Structure formats: structure tokens, C-alpha cells
Coordinates of C-alpha atoms in Angstrom, one line a residue:
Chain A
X1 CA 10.4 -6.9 -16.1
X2 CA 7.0 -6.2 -14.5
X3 CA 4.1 -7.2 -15.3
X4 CA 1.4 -4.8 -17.0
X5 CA -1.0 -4.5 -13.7
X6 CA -0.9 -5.2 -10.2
X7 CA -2.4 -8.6 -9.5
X8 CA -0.9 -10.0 -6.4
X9 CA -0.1 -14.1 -6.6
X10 CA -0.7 -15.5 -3.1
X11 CA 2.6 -17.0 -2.1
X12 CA 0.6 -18.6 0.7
X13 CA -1.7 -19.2 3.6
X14 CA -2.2 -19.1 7.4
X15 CA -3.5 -22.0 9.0
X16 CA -4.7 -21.0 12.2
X17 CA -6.9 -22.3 14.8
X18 CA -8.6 -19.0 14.7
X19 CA -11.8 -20.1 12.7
X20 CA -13.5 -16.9 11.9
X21 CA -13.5 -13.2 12.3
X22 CA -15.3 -12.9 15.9
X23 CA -12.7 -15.4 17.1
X24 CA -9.6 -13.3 15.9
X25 CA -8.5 -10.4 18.3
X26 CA -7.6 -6.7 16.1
X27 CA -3.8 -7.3 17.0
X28 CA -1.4 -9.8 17.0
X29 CA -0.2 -8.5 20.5
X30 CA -3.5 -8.9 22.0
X31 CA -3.4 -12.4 22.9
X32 CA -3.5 -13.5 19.2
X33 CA -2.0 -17.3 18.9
X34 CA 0.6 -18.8 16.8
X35 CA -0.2 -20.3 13.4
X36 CA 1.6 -21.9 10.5
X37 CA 2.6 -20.3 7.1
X38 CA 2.5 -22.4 5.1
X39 CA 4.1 -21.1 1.9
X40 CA 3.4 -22.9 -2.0
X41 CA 6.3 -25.4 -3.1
X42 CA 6.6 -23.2 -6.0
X43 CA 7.9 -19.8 -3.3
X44 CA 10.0 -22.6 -1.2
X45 CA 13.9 -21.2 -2.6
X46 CA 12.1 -18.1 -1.6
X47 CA 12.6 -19.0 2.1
X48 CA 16.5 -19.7 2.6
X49 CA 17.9 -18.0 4.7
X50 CA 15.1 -17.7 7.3
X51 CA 15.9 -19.3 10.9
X52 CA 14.5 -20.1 14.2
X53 CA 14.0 -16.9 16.3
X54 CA 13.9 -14.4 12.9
X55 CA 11.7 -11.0 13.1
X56 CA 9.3 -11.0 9.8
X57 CA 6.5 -8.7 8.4
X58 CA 3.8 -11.0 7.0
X59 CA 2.0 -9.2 4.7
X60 CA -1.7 -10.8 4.3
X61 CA -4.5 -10.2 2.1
X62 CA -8.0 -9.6 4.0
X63 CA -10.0 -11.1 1.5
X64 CA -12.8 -10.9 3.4
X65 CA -12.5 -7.3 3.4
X66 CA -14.8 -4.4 2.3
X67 CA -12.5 -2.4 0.0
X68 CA -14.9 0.4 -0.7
X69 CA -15.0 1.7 2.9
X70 CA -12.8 5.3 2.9
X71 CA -13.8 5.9 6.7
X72 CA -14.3 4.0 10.2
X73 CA -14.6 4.7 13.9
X74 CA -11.4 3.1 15.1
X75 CA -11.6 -0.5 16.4
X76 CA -15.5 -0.5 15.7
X77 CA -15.7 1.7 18.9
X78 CA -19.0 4.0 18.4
X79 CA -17.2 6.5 20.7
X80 CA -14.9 7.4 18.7
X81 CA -15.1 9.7 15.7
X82 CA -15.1 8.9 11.8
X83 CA -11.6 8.3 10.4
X84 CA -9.8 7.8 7.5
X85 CA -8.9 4.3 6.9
X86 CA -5.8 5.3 6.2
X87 CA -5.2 6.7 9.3
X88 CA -6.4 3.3 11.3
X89 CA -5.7 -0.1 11.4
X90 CA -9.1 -1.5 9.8
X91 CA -8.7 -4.4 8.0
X92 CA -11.4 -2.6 5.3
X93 CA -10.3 -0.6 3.0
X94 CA -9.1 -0.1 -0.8
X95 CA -6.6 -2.4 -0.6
X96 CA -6.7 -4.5 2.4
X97 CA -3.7 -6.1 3.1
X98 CA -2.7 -7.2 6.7
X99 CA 1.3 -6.1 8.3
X100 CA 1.9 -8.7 10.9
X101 CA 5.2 -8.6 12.9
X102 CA 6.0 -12.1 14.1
X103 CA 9.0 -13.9 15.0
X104 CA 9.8 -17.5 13.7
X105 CA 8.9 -20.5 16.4
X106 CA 9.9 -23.5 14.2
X107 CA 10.5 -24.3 10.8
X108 CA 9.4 -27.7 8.8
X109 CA 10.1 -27.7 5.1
X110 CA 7.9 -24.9 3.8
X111 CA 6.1 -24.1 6.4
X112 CA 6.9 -22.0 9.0
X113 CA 5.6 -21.3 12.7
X114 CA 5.0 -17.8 13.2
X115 CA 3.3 -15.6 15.7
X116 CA 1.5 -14.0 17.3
X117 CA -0.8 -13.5 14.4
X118 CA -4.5 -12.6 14.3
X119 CA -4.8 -13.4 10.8
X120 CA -7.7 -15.8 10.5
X121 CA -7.4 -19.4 8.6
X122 CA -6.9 -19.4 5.5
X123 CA -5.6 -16.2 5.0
X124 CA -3.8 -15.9 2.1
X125 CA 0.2 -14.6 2.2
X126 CA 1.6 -12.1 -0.1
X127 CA 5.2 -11.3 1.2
X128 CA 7.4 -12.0 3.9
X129 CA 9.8 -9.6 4.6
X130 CA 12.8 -9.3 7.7
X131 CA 12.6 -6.3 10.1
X132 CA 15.0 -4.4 9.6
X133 CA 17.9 -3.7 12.4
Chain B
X1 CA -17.8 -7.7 0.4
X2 CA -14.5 -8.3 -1.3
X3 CA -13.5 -8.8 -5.2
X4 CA -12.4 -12.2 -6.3
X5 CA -8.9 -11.8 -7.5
X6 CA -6.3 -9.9 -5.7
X7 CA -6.0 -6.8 -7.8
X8 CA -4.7 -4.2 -6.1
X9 CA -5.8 -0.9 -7.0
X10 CA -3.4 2.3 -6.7
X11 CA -4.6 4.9 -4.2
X12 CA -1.8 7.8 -5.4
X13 CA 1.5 8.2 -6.3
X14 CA 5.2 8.9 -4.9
X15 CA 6.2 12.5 -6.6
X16 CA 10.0 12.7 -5.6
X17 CA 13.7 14.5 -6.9
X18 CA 14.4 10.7 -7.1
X19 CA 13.9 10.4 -11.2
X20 CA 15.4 6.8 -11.8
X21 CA 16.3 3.5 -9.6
X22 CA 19.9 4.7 -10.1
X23 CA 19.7 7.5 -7.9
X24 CA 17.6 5.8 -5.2
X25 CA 19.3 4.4 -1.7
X26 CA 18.6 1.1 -0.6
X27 CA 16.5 2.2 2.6
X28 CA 15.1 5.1 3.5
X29 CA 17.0 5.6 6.7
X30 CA 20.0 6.0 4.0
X31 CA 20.2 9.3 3.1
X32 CA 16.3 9.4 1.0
X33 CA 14.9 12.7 0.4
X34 CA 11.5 14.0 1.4
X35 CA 8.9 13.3 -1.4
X36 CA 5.6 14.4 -1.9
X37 CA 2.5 11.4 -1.9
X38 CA -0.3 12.6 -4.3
X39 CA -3.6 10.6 -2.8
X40 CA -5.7 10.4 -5.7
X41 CA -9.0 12.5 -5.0
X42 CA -11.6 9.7 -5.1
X43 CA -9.6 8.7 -2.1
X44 CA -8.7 11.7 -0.3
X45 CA -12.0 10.7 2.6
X46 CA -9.4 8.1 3.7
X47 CA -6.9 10.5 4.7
X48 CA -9.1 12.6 7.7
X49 CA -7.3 11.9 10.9
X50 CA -3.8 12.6 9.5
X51 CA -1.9 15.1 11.5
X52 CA 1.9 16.9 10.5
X53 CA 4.1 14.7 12.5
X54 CA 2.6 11.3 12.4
X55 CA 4.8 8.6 11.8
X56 CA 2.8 5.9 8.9
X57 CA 3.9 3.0 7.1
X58 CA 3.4 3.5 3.4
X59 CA 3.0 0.7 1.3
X60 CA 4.4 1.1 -2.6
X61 CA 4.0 -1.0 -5.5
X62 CA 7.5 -1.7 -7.2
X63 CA 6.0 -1.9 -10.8
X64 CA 9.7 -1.8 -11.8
X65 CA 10.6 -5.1 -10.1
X66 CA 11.2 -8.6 -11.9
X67 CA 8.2 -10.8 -10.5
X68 CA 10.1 -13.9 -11.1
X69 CA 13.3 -13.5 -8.7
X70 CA 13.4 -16.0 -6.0
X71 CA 16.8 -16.2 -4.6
X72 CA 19.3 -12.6 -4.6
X73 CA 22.6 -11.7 -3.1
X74 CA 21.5 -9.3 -0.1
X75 CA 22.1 -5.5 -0.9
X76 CA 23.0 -6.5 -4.4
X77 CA 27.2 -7.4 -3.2
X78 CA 28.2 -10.2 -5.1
X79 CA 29.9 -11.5 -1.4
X80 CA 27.4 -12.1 0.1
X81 CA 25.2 -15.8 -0.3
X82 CA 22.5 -16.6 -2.3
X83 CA 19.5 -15.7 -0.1
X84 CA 15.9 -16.4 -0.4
X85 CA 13.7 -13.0 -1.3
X86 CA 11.7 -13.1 1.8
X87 CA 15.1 -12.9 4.1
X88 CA 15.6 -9.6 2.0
X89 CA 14.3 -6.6 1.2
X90 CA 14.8 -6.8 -2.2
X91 CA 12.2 -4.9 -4.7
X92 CA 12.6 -8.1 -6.7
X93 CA 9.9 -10.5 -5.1
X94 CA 6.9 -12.7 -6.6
X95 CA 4.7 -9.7 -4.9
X96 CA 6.9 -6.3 -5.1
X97 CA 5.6 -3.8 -2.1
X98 CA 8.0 -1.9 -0.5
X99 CA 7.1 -0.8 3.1
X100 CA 8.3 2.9 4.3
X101 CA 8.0 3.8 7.6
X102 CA 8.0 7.6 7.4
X103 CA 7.0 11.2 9.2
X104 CA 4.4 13.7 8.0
X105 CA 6.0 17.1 7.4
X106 CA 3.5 18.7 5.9
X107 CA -0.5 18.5 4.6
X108 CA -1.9 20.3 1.2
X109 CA -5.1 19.3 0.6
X110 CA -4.7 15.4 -0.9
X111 CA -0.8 15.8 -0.4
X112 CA 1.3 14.8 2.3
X113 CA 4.7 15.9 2.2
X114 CA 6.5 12.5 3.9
X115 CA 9.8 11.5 4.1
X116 CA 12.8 10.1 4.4
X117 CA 11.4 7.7 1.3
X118 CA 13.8 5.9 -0.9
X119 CA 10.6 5.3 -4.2
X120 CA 11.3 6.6 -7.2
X121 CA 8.9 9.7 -9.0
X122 CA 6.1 7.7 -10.1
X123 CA 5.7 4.6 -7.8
X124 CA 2.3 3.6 -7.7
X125 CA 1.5 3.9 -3.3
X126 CA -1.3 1.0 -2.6
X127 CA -1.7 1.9 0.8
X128 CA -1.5 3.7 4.3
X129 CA -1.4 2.9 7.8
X130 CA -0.6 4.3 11.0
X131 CA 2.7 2.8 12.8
X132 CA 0.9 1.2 16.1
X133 CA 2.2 2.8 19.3

């Protein structure tokens, strides 16, 4: 049961023709394209049960993130005020993983089509979860 | 900018009536109590901007899950199919975070009272974000 610390296993990645971080838009629902998942043989019985049309939380890892920034102005506006990264959507902070609510184009062995998603390529995947009704 | 591996470090901890997994509901929409989240204090910058009555997604760290579960039967009846993790929300997942969408009832210094949440007393909380209007 467990293991001693938290070390998250990548279960994944995105492939996305979105290249780099000035490509990418902040939110998925700002014009953000599809991409594939494409999930590790090893995670594949991990799938069943997912189908064409399914709402999922992709949770990503921003590994490009800086993990030692406690406070932002939201969405790198200078107008606005200092705030608590917990209380924005900035992909920098302590731990930096992404929530990404996508629904299910297409499905080919272990990879799925997902989107929209503004996670950059090669993001690595750390769970995929249903939304719940 | 960023750390090599994925280790996720815990920003607080879930302090709740809820002492053991057997007293937990499956969701928190299911009857969960209100529970106190105890930000540890070198972290407690990231919280300015947090007002009573925001709604947040709180991301826990199951550290009670079995890592190595791939396939489950949903909501744990044994008539319902074999079904890959990521169709579930199952705690038992290669990557065990549970997502909580919750309200603030109430701020005391690095606590926020929040609720309904299903965790257990003691479940390590890994991060914080604002649900997106």
C-alpha cells in the first residue's frame, strides 16, 4: 500500500501542435486546439471503459514551471494586484500541475484525442479522471 | 526553473472528524463534513486573494492508495464491470490525487475552514486553485 513519498510516474504525454509556451493560450477555452494523449503501454488497461464523446480532467505536470513562486499578478496582467498562486490559475507554483477539462474526439489504441487543451507538447500526463454528473 | 523529477511537495494538510477511510463517503457531494485545511506557514503567501465564499478545487494526495491498481469495479459494487482507473474516481490509481471542489466558510490565519470534503484527518493537500467562472 503506498509508497513512502510522493513521486508522481508520468502515465503519459500530450502531443500537441502547440510548440512552445508563447504559442499556447492560458485556457483550454480560449481557442486552445486539440491534441493527442498519448498514454504509456504499461497505463493502457488503465483506459477501458473510456468512449468517444466522454468529459475527462487531464491532470498535467508543468514541468517547465517555477515551483518557488508563492505570488503573481493574474494572467501576467501588470494591472492587476499580487496574488496568491493559490488563488490563480498560474501554471507556477509549488506543485504545478495542470486541470484540463476535455471531452474525448477519437480513440486509437492508447492514445486518445482530446481537447481543447493548452497544454504544450510534450507535456507529461499524471491522471485522467471522468467529470463527475 | 523546475526540478527534475516529479516530486510533489505537500503544501498542508486536511484536519477533519473523518479519522479512518471507513468513515469517509465516496464524494464529497455525499454527505462529507466540513474540515479544516492547515496551509503550512512557509506557504501561507500563496493564499492572499482568498475570500469566505470562494468555491476552489483542492488537490489531495491519497498516500493511503495502492499505486499499482489498474482496472476496479466502479464505487467498489462487485456488479458492476471491470473498469479502467481513469473512467473512475477511484483513490486507487498509478498517481493517487483526489480533486475536491469545495466552498470557503471561514479564514484563520493559514486555515481555511472548507467543505463538504470527503479526505480523511491527515491527507497530505498538494495544491489549490480557483474553480474558473
Amino acid at each position: 500500500m503506498g509508497e513512502p513519498d510522493e513521486k508522481l510516474r508520468p502515465i503519459g504525454r500530450i502531443a500537441s501542435e502547440l510548440k512552445s509556451l508563447a504559442d499556447a493560450p492560458m485556457q483550454g477555452s480560449e481557442g486552445a486546439p486539440d491534441a493527442w494523449l498519448e498514454v504509456d503501454a504499461s497505463f493502457a488497461d488503465a483506459l477501458h471503459g473510456i468512449e468517444v464523446g466522454d468529459e475527462l480532467i487531464v491532470i498535467t505536470w508543468f514541468d517547465r514551471a517555477d515551483r518557488g513562486v508563492l505570488q503573481t499578478r493574474p494572467r501576467s496582467d501588470p494591472r492587476n494586484p499580487m496574488t496568491g498562486v493559490f488563488a490563480t490559475r498560474s501554471p507556477d507554483r509549488p506543485n504545478p500541475l495542470g486541470l484540463h477539462p476535455v471531452a474525448v474526439r477519437a480513440i486509437e489504441g492508447n492514445r486518445l484525442r482530446i481537447g481543447p487543451i493548452e497544454a504544450i507538447d510534450g507535456t507529461p500526463v499524471v491522471d485522467i479522471k471522468p467529470v463527475l454528473k
